[in-house]
mmCIF file of C-alpha atoms in Angstrom:
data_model
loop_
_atom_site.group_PDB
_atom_site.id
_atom_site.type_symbol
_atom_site.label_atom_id
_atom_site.label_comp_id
_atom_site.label_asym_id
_atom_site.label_seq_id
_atom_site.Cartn_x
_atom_site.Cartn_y
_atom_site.Cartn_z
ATOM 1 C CA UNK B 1 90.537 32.031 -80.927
ATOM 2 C CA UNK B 2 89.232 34.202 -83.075
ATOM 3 C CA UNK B 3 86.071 36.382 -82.152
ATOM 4 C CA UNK B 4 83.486 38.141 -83.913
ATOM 5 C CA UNK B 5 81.721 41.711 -83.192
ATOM 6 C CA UNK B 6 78.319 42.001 -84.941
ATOM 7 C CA UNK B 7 76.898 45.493 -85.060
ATOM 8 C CA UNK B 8 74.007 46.551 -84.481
ATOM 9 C CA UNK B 9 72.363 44.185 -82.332
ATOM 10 C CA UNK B 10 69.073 45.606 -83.228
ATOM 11 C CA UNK B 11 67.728 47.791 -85.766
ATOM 12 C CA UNK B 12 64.738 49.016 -87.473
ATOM 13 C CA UNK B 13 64.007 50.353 -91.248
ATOM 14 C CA UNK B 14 61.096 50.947 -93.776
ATOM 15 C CA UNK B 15 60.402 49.385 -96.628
ATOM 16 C CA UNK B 16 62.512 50.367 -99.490
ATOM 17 C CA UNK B 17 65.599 51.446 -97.530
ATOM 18 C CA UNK B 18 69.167 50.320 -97.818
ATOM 19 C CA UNK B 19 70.145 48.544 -94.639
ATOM 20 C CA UNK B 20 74.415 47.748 -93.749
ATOM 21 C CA UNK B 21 75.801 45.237 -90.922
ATOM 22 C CA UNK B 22 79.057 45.060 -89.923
ATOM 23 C CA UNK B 23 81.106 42.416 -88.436
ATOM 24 C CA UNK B 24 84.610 42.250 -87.284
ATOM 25 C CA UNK B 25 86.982 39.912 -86.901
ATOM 26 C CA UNK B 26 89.971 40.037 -83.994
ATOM 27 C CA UNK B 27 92.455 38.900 -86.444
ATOM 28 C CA UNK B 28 92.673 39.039 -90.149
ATOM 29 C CA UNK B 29 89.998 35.973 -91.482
ATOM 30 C CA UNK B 30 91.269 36.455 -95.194
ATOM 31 C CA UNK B 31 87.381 36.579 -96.438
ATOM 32 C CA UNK B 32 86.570 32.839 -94.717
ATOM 33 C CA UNK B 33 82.952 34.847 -93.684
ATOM 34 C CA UNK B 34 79.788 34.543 -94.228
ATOM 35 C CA UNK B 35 76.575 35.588 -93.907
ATOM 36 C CA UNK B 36 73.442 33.917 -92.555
ATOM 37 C CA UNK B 37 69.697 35.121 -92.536
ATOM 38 C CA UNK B 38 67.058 33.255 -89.520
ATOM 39 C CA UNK B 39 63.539 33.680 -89.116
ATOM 40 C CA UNK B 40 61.889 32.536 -86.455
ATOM 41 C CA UNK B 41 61.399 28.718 -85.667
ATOM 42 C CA UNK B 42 63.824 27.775 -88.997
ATOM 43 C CA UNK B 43 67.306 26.875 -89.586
ATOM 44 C CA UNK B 44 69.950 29.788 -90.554
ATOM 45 C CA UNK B 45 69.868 30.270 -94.409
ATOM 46 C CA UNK B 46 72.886 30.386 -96.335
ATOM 47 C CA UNK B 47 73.062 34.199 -97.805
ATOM 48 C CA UNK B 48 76.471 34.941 -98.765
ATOM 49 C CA UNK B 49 80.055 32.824 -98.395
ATOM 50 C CA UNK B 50 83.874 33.897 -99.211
ATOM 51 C CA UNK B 51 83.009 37.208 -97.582
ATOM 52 C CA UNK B 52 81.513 38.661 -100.815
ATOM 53 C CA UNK B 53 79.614 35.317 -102.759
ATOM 54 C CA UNK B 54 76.282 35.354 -103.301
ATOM 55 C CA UNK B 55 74.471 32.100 -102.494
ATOM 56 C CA UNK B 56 72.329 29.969 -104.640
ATOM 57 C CA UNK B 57 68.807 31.212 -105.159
ATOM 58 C CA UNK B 58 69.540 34.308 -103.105
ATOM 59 C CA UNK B 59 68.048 37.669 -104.011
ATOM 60 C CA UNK B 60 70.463 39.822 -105.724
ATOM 61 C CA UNK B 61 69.583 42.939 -102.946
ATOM 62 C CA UNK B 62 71.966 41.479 -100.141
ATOM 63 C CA UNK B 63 75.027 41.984 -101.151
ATOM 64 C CA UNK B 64 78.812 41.770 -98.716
ATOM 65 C CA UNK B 65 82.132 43.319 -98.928
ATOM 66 C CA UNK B 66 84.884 43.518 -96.670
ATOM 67 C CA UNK B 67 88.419 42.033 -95.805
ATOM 68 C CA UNK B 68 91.062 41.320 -93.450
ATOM 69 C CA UNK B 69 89.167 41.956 -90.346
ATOM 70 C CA UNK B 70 85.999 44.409 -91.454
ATOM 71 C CA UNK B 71 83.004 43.021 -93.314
ATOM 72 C CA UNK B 72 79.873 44.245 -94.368
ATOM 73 C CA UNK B 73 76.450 43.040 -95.400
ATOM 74 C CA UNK B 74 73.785 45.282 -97.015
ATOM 75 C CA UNK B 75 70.350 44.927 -98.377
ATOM 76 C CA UNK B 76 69.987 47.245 -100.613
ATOM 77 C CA UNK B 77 66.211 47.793 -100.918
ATOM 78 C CA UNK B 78 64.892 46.399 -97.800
ATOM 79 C CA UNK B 79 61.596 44.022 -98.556
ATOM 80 C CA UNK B 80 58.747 42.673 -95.789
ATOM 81 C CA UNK B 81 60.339 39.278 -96.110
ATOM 82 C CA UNK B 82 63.775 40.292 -95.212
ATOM 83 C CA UNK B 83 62.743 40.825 -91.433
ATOM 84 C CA UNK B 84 64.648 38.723 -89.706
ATOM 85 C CA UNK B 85 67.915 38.084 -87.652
ATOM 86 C CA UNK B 86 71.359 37.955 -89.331
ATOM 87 C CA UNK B 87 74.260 36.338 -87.927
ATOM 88 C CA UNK B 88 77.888 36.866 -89.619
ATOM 89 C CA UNK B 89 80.152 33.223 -89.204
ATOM 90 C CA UNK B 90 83.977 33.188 -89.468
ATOM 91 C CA UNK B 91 85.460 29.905 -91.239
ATOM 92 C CA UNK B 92 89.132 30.666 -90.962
ATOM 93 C CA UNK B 93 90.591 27.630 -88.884
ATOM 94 C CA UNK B 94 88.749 26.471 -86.016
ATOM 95 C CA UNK B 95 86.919 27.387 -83.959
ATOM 96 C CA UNK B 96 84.587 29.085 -85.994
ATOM 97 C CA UNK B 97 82.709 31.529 -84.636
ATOM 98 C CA UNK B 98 79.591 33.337 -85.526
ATOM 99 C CA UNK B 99 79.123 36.952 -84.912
ATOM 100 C CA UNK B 100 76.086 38.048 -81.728
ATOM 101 C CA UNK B 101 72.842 38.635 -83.979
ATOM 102 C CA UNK B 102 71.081 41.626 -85.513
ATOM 103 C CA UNK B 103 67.862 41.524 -85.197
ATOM 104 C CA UNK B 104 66.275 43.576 -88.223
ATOM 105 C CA UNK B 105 62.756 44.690 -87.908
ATOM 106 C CA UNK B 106 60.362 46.487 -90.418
ATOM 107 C CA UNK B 107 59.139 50.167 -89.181
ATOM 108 C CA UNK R 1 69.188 17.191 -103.576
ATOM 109 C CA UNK R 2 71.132 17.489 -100.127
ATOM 110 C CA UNK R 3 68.937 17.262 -97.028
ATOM 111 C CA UNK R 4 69.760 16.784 -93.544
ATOM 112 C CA UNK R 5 67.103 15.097 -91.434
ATOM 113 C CA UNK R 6 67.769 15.181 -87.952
ATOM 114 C CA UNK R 7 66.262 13.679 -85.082
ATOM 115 C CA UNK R 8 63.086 14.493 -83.189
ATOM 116 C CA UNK R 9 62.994 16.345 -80.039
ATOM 117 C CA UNK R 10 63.856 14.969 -76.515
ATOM 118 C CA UNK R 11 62.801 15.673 -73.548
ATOM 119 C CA UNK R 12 65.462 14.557 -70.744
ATOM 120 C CA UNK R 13 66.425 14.357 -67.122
ATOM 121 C CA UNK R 14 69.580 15.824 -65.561
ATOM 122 C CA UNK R 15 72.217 13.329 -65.377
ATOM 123 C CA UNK R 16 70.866 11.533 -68.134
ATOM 124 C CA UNK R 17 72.569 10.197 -71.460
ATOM 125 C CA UNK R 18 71.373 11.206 -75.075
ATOM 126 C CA UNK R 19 72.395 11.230 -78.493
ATOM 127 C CA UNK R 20 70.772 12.944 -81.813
ATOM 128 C CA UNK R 21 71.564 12.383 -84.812
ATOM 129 C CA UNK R 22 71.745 13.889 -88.352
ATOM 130 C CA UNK R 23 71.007 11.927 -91.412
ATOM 131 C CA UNK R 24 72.715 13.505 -94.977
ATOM 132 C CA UNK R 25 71.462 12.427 -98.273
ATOM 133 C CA UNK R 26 72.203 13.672 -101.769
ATOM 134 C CA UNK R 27 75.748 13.799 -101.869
ATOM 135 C CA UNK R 28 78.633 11.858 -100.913
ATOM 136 C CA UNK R 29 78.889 11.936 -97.089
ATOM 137 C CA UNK R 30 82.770 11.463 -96.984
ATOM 138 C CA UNK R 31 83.727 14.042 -98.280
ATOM 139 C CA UNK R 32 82.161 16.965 -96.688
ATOM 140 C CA UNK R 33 82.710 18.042 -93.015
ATOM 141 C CA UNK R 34 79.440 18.175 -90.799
ATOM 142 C CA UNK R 35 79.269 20.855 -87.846
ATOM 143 C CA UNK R 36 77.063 21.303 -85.194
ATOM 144 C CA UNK R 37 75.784 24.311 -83.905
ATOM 145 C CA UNK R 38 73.896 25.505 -81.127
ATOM 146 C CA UNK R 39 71.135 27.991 -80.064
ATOM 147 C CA UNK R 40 69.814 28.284 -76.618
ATOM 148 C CA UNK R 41 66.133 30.047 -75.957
ATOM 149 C CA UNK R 42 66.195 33.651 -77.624
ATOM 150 C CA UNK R 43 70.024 33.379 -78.075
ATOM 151 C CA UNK R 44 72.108 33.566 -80.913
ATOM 152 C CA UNK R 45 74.586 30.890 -82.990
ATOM 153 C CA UNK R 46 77.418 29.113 -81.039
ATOM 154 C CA UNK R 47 79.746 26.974 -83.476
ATOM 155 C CA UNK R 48 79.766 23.117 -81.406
ATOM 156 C CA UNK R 49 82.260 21.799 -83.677
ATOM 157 C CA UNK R 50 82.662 19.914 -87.063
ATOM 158 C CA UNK R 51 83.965 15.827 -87.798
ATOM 159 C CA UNK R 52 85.118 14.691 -91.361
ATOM 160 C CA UNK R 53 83.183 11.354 -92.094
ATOM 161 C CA UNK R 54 85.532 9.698 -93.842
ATOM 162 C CA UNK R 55 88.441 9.305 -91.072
ATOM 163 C CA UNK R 56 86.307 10.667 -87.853
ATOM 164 C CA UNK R 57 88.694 13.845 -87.462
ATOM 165 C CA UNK R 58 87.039 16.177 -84.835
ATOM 166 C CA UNK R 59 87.701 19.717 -84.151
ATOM 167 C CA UNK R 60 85.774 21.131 -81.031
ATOM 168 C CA UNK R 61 84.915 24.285 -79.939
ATOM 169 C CA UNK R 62 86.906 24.737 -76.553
ATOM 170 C CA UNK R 63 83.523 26.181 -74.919
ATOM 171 C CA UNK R 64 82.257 22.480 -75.336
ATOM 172 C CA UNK R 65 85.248 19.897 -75.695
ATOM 173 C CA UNK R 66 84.323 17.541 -73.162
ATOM 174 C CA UNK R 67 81.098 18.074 -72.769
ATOM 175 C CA UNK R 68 79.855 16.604 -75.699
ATOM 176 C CA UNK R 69 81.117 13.799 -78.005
ATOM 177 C CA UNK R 70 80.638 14.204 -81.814
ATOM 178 C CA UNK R 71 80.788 11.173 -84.057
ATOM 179 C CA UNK R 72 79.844 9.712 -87.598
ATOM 180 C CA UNK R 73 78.538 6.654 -88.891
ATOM 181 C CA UNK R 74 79.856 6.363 -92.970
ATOM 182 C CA UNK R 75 78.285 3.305 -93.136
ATOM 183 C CA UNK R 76 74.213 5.052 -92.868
ATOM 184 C CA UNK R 77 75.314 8.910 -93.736
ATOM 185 C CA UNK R 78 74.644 10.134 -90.078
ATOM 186 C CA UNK R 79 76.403 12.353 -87.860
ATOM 187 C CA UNK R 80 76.179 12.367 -84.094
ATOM 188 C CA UNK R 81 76.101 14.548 -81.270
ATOM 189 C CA UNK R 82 76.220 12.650 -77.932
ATOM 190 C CA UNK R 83 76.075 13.500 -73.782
ATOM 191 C CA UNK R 84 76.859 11.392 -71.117
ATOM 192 C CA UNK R 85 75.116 13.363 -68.754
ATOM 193 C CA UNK R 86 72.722 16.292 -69.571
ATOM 194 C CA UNK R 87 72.514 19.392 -67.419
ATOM 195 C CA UNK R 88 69.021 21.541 -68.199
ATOM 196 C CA UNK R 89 72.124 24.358 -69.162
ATOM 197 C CA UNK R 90 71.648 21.909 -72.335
ATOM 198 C CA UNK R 91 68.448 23.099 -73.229
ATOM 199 C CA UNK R 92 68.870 24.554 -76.721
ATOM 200 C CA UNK R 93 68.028 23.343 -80.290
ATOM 201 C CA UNK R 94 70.728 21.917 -81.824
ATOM 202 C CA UNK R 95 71.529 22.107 -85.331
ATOM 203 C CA UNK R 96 74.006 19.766 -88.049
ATOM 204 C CA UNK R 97 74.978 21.360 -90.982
ATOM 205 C CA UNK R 98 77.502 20.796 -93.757
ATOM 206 C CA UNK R 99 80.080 22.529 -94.198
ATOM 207 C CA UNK R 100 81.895 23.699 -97.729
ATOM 208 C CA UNK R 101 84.126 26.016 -96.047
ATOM 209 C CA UNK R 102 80.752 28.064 -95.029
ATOM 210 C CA UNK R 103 77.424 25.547 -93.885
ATOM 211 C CA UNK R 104 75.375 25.794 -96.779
ATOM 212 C CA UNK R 105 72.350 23.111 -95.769
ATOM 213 C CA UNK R 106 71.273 22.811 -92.479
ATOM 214 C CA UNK R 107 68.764 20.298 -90.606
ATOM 215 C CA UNK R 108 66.018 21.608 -89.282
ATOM 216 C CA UNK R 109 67.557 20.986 -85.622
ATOM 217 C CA UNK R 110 66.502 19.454 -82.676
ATOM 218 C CA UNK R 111 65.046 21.030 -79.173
ATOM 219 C CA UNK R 112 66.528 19.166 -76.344
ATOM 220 C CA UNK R 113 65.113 20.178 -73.097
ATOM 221 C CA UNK R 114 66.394 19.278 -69.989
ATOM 222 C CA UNK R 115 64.570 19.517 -67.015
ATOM 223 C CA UNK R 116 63.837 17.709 -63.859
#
């Protein structure tokens, strides 16, 4: 099976800053990742798919990059709304497997 | 417009039987697989496993084959997650979502506690 390390699993920035995730795979996923944003007491949202595909309706700040087994989400210009936690979610075969969490708070 | 309405929350004994369900509307159930996911108290994502509604094909996540039975009806657009007996280690919300390679819609999930 194929796991997933999320880094950090915590971290704090102001307002304005540019904020960067990383996740990484154990074997090469061949971009089958994406990236999910949850706020407390809702459903994970949808942010990016095909490691690097911007969702539907999703501000153009987050943004993802990566392949093979390293991949990257960053929010450029980090806004009061974008507090939240983050989970990164491998769909290459099954299982899938979502990365541990980052909890991202506002200073 | 795709929604997935799940069922309401349960509150349950250990050793006893439950299934929730997931309801999909706005686009053609069969052809879409539908996962489930879990997330126990202050805990993060754990991928359940996924079922194609048009032929029942199931793909569990080893962590939970056996434990827990997923199913579909075609006939009423609903997906199923089913125990035959609950431990309170169940206690989580539980969460259906399609999948197009990634889940893009989600329910809103379900809080099953367990607890004697």
């Amino acid at each position: 099976d194929i796991q997933m390390t999320q880094s950090p699993s915590s971290l704090s920035a102001s307002v304005g800053d540019r904020v960067t995730i990383t996740c990484r795979a154990s074997h090469d996923i061949s971009n089958s990742l994406a990236w999910y944003q949850q706020k407390p007491g809702k459903p994970p949202k949808l942010l990016l798919y095909a490691a690097s595909r911007l969702a539907s309706g999703v501000p153009s700040r987050f943004s993802a990059s990566g392949s093979e087994t390293d991949y990257t989400l960053t929010i450029s210009s980090l806004q009061p709304e974008d507090c939240a936690t983050y989970y990164c979610h491998h769909y290459y075969g099954t299982p899938h497997t979502f990365g541990q969490g980052t909890k991202l708070e506002i200073k | 417009e795709v929604q997935l309405v799940q069922s309401g929350a349960e509150v349950k004994k250990p050793g006893e039987s439950l299934k929730i369900s997931c309801k999909a509307s706005g686009y053609t159930f069969t052809t879409y697989w539908i996962g489930w996911v879990r997330q126990m108290p202050g805990k993060g994502l754990e991928w359940m496993g996924i079922i194609y509604p048009a032929d029942s094909d199931t793909k569990y996540s080893p962590s939970f084959q056996g434990q827990v039975t997923i199913s579909a009806d075609k006939s009423i657009n609903t997906a199923y997650l089913h125990w035959s007996g609950l431990k309170a280690s169940d206690t989580a919300i539980y969460y259906c979502a399609r999948q197009d390679g990634s889940f893009d819609y989600w329910g809103q999930g379900t809080l099953v506690t367990v607890s004697s």
